[in-house]
Coordinates of C-alpha atoms in Angstrom, one line a residue:
X12 CA -22.1 15.0 -80.4
X13 CA -21.8 15.6 -84.2
X14 CA -19.3 18.3 -85.0
X15 CA -19.9 20.9 -87.8
X16 CA -17.6 23.7 -86.7
X17 CA -14.3 22.9 -88.3
X18 CA -13.6 26.5 -89.2
X19 CA -13.3 27.1 -85.4
X20 CA -11.0 24.2 -84.8
X21 CA -10.4 20.6 -86.0
X22 CA -9.7 17.4 -84.1
X23 CA -6.1 16.0 -84.1
X24 CA -5.4 13.5 -86.8
X25 CA -4.6 10.1 -85.3
X26 CA -1.1 10.1 -86.9
X27 CA -0.4 13.6 -85.5
X28 CA -1.5 12.5 -82.0
X29 CA 0.7 9.4 -82.0
X30 CA 3.7 11.4 -83.2
X31 CA 3.3 14.1 -80.5
X32 CA 2.9 11.5 -77.8
X33 CA 6.0 9.6 -78.8
X34 CA 8.0 12.9 -78.9
X35 CA 6.7 13.9 -75.4
X36 CA 7.7 10.5 -74.1
X37 CA 11.1 10.1 -75.6
X38 CA 12.4 13.4 -77.2
X39 CA 12.0 15.9 -74.4
X40 CA 15.4 17.6 -74.8
X41 CA 15.8 21.3 -75.2
X42 CA 16.5 22.1 -78.9
X43 CA 19.2 24.6 -77.9
X44 CA 21.2 22.0 -76.0
X45 CA 24.2 20.4 -77.8
X46 CA 24.0 16.9 -76.3
X47 CA 22.1 14.1 -78.1
X48 CA 18.6 14.8 -76.7
X49 CA 18.9 18.4 -77.7
X50 CA 20.2 17.6 -81.1
X51 CA 17.4 15.2 -81.7
X52 CA 14.8 17.8 -80.7
X53 CA 16.5 20.3 -83.1
X54 CA 16.3 17.7 -85.9
X55 CA 12.6 17.1 -85.2
X56 CA 11.9 20.9 -85.5
X57 CA 13.9 21.2 -88.7
X58 CA 12.0 18.2 -90.2
X59 CA 8.7 20.0 -89.4
X60 CA 10.0 23.2 -90.9
X61 CA 10.7 21.4 -94.2
X62 CA 7.3 19.8 -94.1
X63 CA 5.6 23.2 -93.7
X64 CA 7.7 24.7 -96.4
X65 CA 6.9 21.9 -98.8
X66 CA 3.2 22.3 -98.1
X67 CA 3.1 25.9 -99.2
X68 CA 5.9 25.9 -101.8
X69 CA 8.4 27.9 -99.7
X70 CA 12.0 27.5 -98.6
X71 CA 12.5 26.0 -95.1
X72 CA 14.5 29.1 -94.1
X73 CA 11.4 31.2 -94.7
X74 CA 9.4 29.4 -92.1
X75 CA 9.1 30.7 -88.5
X76 CA 7.2 28.9 -85.8
X77 CA 4.9 30.8 -83.5
X78 CA 2.3 30.0 -80.8
X79 CA -0.7 30.7 -83.2
X80 CA -2.0 32.4 -86.3
X81 CA -2.8 35.4 -84.0
X82 CA 0.8 35.7 -82.9
X83 CA 2.0 35.5 -86.5
X84 CA -0.4 38.3 -87.5
X85 CA 0.7 40.4 -84.5
X86 CA 4.4 40.0 -85.4
X87 CA 3.8 41.4 -88.9
X88 CA 1.7 44.3 -87.7
X89 CA 3.9 45.2 -84.7
X90 CA 6.9 45.4 -86.9
X91 CA 5.4 48.6 -88.4
X92 CA 6.3 50.6 -85.2
X93 CA 9.9 50.3 -86.4
X94 CA 9.1 51.5 -89.9
X95 CA 9.0 55.0 -91.3
X96 CA 5.9 54.0 -93.2
X97 CA 3.1 53.3 -90.7
X98 CA 0.0 53.2 -92.7
X99 CA -1.8 49.8 -93.3
X100 CA -4.4 48.9 -95.8
X101 CA -6.6 46.0 -94.8
X102 CA -10.2 44.9 -95.4
X103 CA -13.4 45.4 -93.4
X104 CA -13.8 41.6 -92.9
X105 CA -10.5 40.7 -91.4
X106 CA -10.2 38.6 -88.2
X107 CA -9.9 40.5 -84.9
X108 CA -6.2 39.4 -84.9
X109 CA -5.8 42.0 -87.5
X110 CA -8.5 44.6 -86.8
X111 CA -8.0 44.8 -83.0
X112 CA -4.3 44.9 -83.3
X113 CA -4.4 47.8 -85.7
X114 CA -6.7 49.7 -83.3
X115 CA -4.2 49.1 -80.5
X116 CA -1.3 50.3 -82.7
X117 CA -3.1 53.6 -83.4
X118 CA -1.6 55.4 -80.3
X119 CA 1.9 54.3 -81.5
X120 CA 1.5 56.1 -84.8
X121 CA 0.1 53.2 -87.0
X122 CA -2.9 54.2 -89.0
X123 CA -5.1 52.0 -91.2
X124 CA -7.6 52.1 -94.0
X125 CA -10.4 49.5 -94.3
X126 CA -11.2 48.5 -97.9
X127 CA -14.9 47.8 -98.5
X128 CA -16.1 44.4 -99.7
X129 CA -19.0 43.6 -102.0
X130 CA -22.2 41.7 -100.9
X131 CA -20.4 38.4 -101.5
X132 CA -17.5 39.3 -99.2
X133 CA -14.9 40.0 -101.9
X134 CA -12.6 43.0 -101.5
X135 CA -13.3 45.9 -103.8
X136 CA -10.1 46.1 -105.8
X137 CA -11.0 49.4 -107.3
X138 CA -10.7 51.0 -103.9
X139 CA -7.1 49.7 -103.4
X140 CA -5.0 52.3 -105.3
X141 CA -7.0 55.3 -104.1
X142 CA -6.4 54.1 -100.5
X143 CA -2.6 54.2 -101.0
X144 CA -0.7 56.9 -99.1
X145 CA 2.9 58.0 -99.2
X146 CA 3.5 56.3 -95.9
X147 CA 1.6 53.0 -96.7
X148 CA 3.9 50.3 -95.4
X149 CA 1.8 47.2 -95.6
X150 CA -1.2 45.6 -97.3
X151 CA -2.9 42.9 -95.1
X152 CA -5.8 41.0 -96.7
X153 CA -6.9 37.5 -95.6
X154 CA -6.7 34.7 -98.1
X155 CA -10.1 33.4 -97.2
X156 CA -12.7 34.6 -94.7
X157 CA -13.4 32.6 -91.6
X158 CA -17.1 33.4 -91.4
X159 CA -18.4 33.2 -95.0
X160 CA -15.4 31.5 -96.7
X161 CA -14.9 34.1 -99.5
X162 CA -11.5 33.7 -101.2
X163 CA -9.8 37.0 -101.8
X164 CA -7.9 37.9 -105.0
X165 CA -4.5 38.0 -103.3
X166 CA -2.5 37.5 -106.5
X167 CA -4.2 40.4 -108.2
X168 CA -3.6 42.6 -105.1
X169 CA 0.1 41.8 -105.2
X170 CA 0.2 42.6 -108.9
X171 CA -1.6 46.0 -108.3
X172 CA 0.7 47.1 -105.5
X173 CA 3.9 45.7 -107.0
X174 CA 4.9 48.9 -108.7
X175 CA 4.7 50.7 -105.3
X176 CA 7.0 48.2 -103.6
X177 CA 4.6 47.7 -100.6
X178 CA 4.9 44.4 -98.7
X179 CA 1.8 42.2 -98.7
X180 CA 0.7 40.0 -95.8
X181 CA -2.1 37.4 -96.0
X182 CA -3.8 35.6 -93.1
X183 CA -4.2 32.2 -94.6
X184 CA -5.3 30.5 -91.4
X185 CA -8.5 29.0 -92.9
X186 CA -7.0 27.6 -96.1
X187 CA -4.4 24.9 -95.7
X188 CA -5.8 21.6 -96.8
X189 CA -8.9 23.2 -98.4
X190 CA -7.4 25.1 -101.3
X191 CA -3.9 25.1 -102.8
X192 CA -1.4 27.4 -101.3
X193 CA 1.6 28.2 -103.5
X194 CA 3.9 31.0 -102.3
X195 CA 5.4 31.4 -105.8
X196 CA 2.0 32.1 -107.2
X197 CA 0.7 34.3 -104.3
X198 CA 4.1 36.2 -104.2
X199 CA 3.2 37.6 -100.7
X200 CA 5.8 38.8 -98.3
X201 CA 4.2 37.3 -95.2
X202 CA 1.6 34.5 -94.6
X203 CA 0.1 33.2 -91.4
X204 CA -1.1 29.7 -90.6
X205 CA -2.4 27.9 -87.5
X206 CA -2.0 24.2 -86.9
X207 CA -5.4 23.6 -85.2
X208 CA -7.2 24.6 -88.4
X209 CA -5.8 21.7 -90.4
X210 CA -6.0 18.8 -87.9
X211 CA -2.9 19.7 -86.0
X212 CA -2.4 20.8 -82.3
X213 CA -3.6 24.0 -80.7
X214 CA -1.0 26.5 -79.6
X215 CA 1.3 26.3 -82.7
X216 CA 1.4 28.6 -85.7
X217 CA 3.5 29.6 -88.7
X218 CA 4.7 32.8 -90.1
X219 CA 6.1 32.6 -93.7
X220 CA 8.6 35.5 -94.2
X221 CA 10.0 36.1 -97.7
X222 CA 12.8 38.3 -96.4
X223 CA 13.7 38.0 -92.7
X224 CA 15.2 41.5 -92.8
X225 CA 11.7 42.9 -93.1
X226 CA 10.4 41.4 -89.8
X227 CA 11.1 42.2 -86.1
X228 CA 10.9 39.8 -83.2
X229 CA 7.7 40.2 -81.1
X230 CA 9.1 37.9 -78.3
X231 CA 12.4 39.1 -76.8
X232 CA 14.9 36.7 -75.2
X233 CA 16.9 33.9 -76.6
X234 CA 18.0 33.4 -80.2
X235 CA 15.4 30.8 -81.2
X236 CA 13.9 30.9 -84.7
X237 CA 16.8 32.9 -86.2
X238 CA 16.5 35.4 -83.4
X239 CA 12.9 36.3 -84.5
X240 CA 10.8 34.4 -82.0
X241 CA 12.4 33.9 -78.6
X242 CA 11.4 31.1 -76.2
X243 CA 12.1 27.4 -75.9
X244 CA 10.3 25.7 -78.8
X245 CA 7.2 23.4 -78.4
X246 CA 8.9 20.5 -80.0
X247 CA 6.0 18.0 -80.0
X248 CA 3.6 20.8 -81.1
X249 CA 5.8 21.8 -83.9
X250 CA 6.3 18.2 -85.0
X251 CA 2.5 17.8 -85.0
X252 CA 2.1 20.9 -87.0
X253 CA 4.7 19.7 -89.6
X254 CA 3.0 16.3 -90.0
X255 CA -0.5 17.9 -90.2
X256 CA 0.8 20.3 -92.9
X257 CA 2.2 17.4 -94.9
X258 CA -1.0 15.5 -94.6
X259 CA -3.0 18.6 -95.5
X260 CA -1.1 18.9 -98.8
X261 CA -1.1 15.1 -99.5
X262 CA -4.9 14.9 -98.9
X263 CA -5.8 18.2 -100.4
X264 CA -7.7 16.9 -103.5
X265 CA -9.6 14.1 -101.7
X266 CA -10.4 16.3 -98.7
X267 CA -11.7 19.3 -100.7
X268 CA -13.8 17.0 -102.8
X269 CA -15.2 15.4 -99.7
X270 CA -16.1 18.8 -98.3
X271 CA -17.7 19.9 -101.6
X272 CA -19.8 16.7 -101.8
X273 CA -21.2 17.2 -98.2
X274 CA -21.8 20.9 -98.9
X275 CA -23.7 20.2 -102.1
X276 CA -26.0 17.6 -100.4
X277 CA -26.6 20.1 -97.5
X278 CA -27.4 23.0 -99.7
X279 CA -29.8 21.1 -102.0
X280 CA -31.8 19.5 -99.2
X281 CA -31.8 22.5 -96.9
X282 CA -33.7 24.5 -99.5
X283 CA -36.6 22.0 -99.2
X284 CA -36.7 22.5 -95.4
X285 CA -36.7 26.3 -95.6
X286 CA -37.1 27.9 -99.0
X287 CA -36.7 31.4 -97.5
X288 CA -33.2 30.9 -96.1
X289 CA -30.4 33.2 -97.4
X290 CA -26.9 32.1 -98.2
X291 CA -23.9 34.4 -97.7
X292 CA -20.6 34.6 -99.6
X293 CA -19.5 33.9 -103.1
X294 CA -20.4 30.3 -103.8
X295 CA -18.0 30.2 -106.8
X296 CA -15.0 31.7 -104.9
X297 CA -15.5 30.1 -101.5
X298 CA -13.8 27.6 -99.2
X299 CA -15.3 24.1 -99.7
X300 CA -17.5 22.9 -96.9
X301 CA -18.1 26.3 -95.2
X302 CA -21.7 27.6 -95.4
X303 CA -23.0 30.8 -93.9
X304 CA -26.8 31.0 -93.9
X305 CA -29.6 33.1 -92.4
X306 CA -33.0 31.9 -91.3
X307 CA -35.3 35.0 -91.6
X308 CA -37.4 35.5 -88.5
X309 CA -35.2 33.3 -86.3
X310 CA -32.5 34.0 -83.7
X311 CA -29.1 32.3 -84.2
X312 CA -28.5 31.9 -80.5
X313 CA -31.8 30.1 -80.0
X314 CA -31.2 27.8 -83.0
X315 CA -27.7 27.0 -81.8
X316 CA -29.1 26.1 -78.3
X317 CA -31.7 23.8 -79.8
X318 CA -29.2 22.1 -82.1
X319 CA -26.8 21.7 -79.1
X320 CA -29.6 19.8 -77.3
X321 CA -29.9 17.6 -80.3
X322 CA -26.2 16.8 -80.1
X323 CA -25.3 19.0 -83.1
X324 CA -22.5 21.6 -82.9
X325 CA -22.6 24.6 -85.3
X326 CA -21.6 28.2 -84.8
X327 CA -23.2 31.5 -85.2
X328 CA -22.4 34.3 -87.6
X329 CA -22.7 36.6 -84.6
X330 CA -21.0 36.9 -81.2
X331 CA -23.2 35.6 -78.5
X332 CA -22.4 36.7 -75.0
X333 CA -24.3 37.1 -71.7
X334 CA -27.6 36.6 -73.4
X335 CA -27.1 39.2 -76.0
X336 CA -26.4 38.8 -79.7
X337 CA -24.0 41.2 -81.4
X338 CA -24.3 41.4 -85.2
X339 CA -21.3 40.1 -87.1
X340 CA -18.9 42.8 -88.3
X341 CA -18.2 40.7 -91.4
X342 CA -21.9 40.4 -92.4
X343 CA -22.4 44.1 -91.7
X344 CA -19.6 44.9 -94.1
X345 CA -21.4 42.8 -96.6
X346 CA -24.5 44.9 -96.2
X347 CA -26.5 42.2 -94.4
X348 CA -29.1 43.8 -92.3
X349 CA -29.2 43.2 -88.5
X350 CA -32.3 41.0 -88.6
X351 CA -30.6 38.6 -91.0
X352 CA -27.2 39.1 -89.4
X353 CA -28.4 37.8 -86.0
X354 CA -30.3 34.9 -87.7
X355 CA -27.1 33.5 -89.2
X356 CA -25.5 30.1 -88.6
X357 CA -22.1 28.9 -89.9
X358 CA -21.8 25.3 -90.8
X359 CA -18.3 24.0 -91.6
X360 CA -17.8 20.3 -92.5
X361 CA -14.6 18.3 -91.9
X362 CA -12.8 15.1 -92.7
X363 CA -14.7 13.1 -90.2
X364 CA -18.2 14.1 -91.3
X365 CA -20.3 11.7 -93.4
X366 CA -23.5 11.9 -95.5
X367 CA -25.4 10.4 -92.6
X368 CA -24.1 13.2 -90.4
X369 CA -25.4 15.7 -92.9
X370 CA -28.8 14.0 -92.8
X371 CA -28.8 14.3 -89.0
X372 CA -28.0 18.0 -89.2
X373 CA -30.8 18.5 -91.7
X374 CA -33.2 16.7 -89.4
X375 CA -32.0 18.7 -86.4
X376 CA -32.5 22.0 -88.3
X377 CA -36.0 21.0 -89.4
X378 CA -37.0 20.4 -85.8
X379 CA -35.2 23.5 -84.5
X380 CA -37.2 25.6 -87.0
X381 CA -40.5 24.4 -85.8
X382 CA -42.6 27.0 -83.9

């Protein structure tokens, strides 16, 4: 099977796998214990915290470990129920870990406004200030979209709302290792990451918090993570995350160039196979190696099934379930009509892909598109 769905998840780097195995074998102590095994486990966690902080230009005391990017997002949003300002401004193309949470917070007094995006999936900044309310307590806009890869102008958003003293959160789950992340430049109050998106383990995430006084614990119990995330820590997972974050930063330039190279080859040759295809997103402000494209007259679920039979793994721009295809909310927000929406595939390259893999994918698509 050739894998072209790295925006969904990535394989573990060999170095990460080896580190996690060694920790599971030899460093199984509880980090809260004061004897040697516990102290070693604590030391491993703090090393990982420094690695993550260095990867994004933060201080280690601003890094909280969670179980996922979803949990990190939830923690920021659920904190609003303790605030006197319960209005959130977000975008129409956010991940369900933002949109669905806000809908569930509605009965608890949290309201939200969805900012529109243009046809390339970039937030309409002119709509930001008019959307502000007296009780706006948070702006939450993703750094880069998971379906079309559009990179959002977070620095500009922070600049615009700075005079109103409103905290800004960004879901940066798709970005580490693909584009630079510098907290000092972004100047956000909260930022979410997930290890399995940058060749780390599943089940481990990060929440950057500029000021811990502005966040509440979602998990109640022990005093782990400065009292802001109760529960015995996943030591091996956190160590794997830390190393994966370090490698993501160290390999950023070569990795992003590799992805761009594969993407360029794919785009150029794909046009010869089907000149009628439609690309989505802003090609100039987009994550490298992520391509959202529609094949007019086709159905994404059928194309995916054919490619799967050829041993090629890609994803759909739509949610496929029980034989039905639901149009992507992201593409709908970008004014993509339903016929193109449900004909959309997402291809996302990764570190292990080669030019030969791209040729195999192109060949598979050519065959899949035959009547």
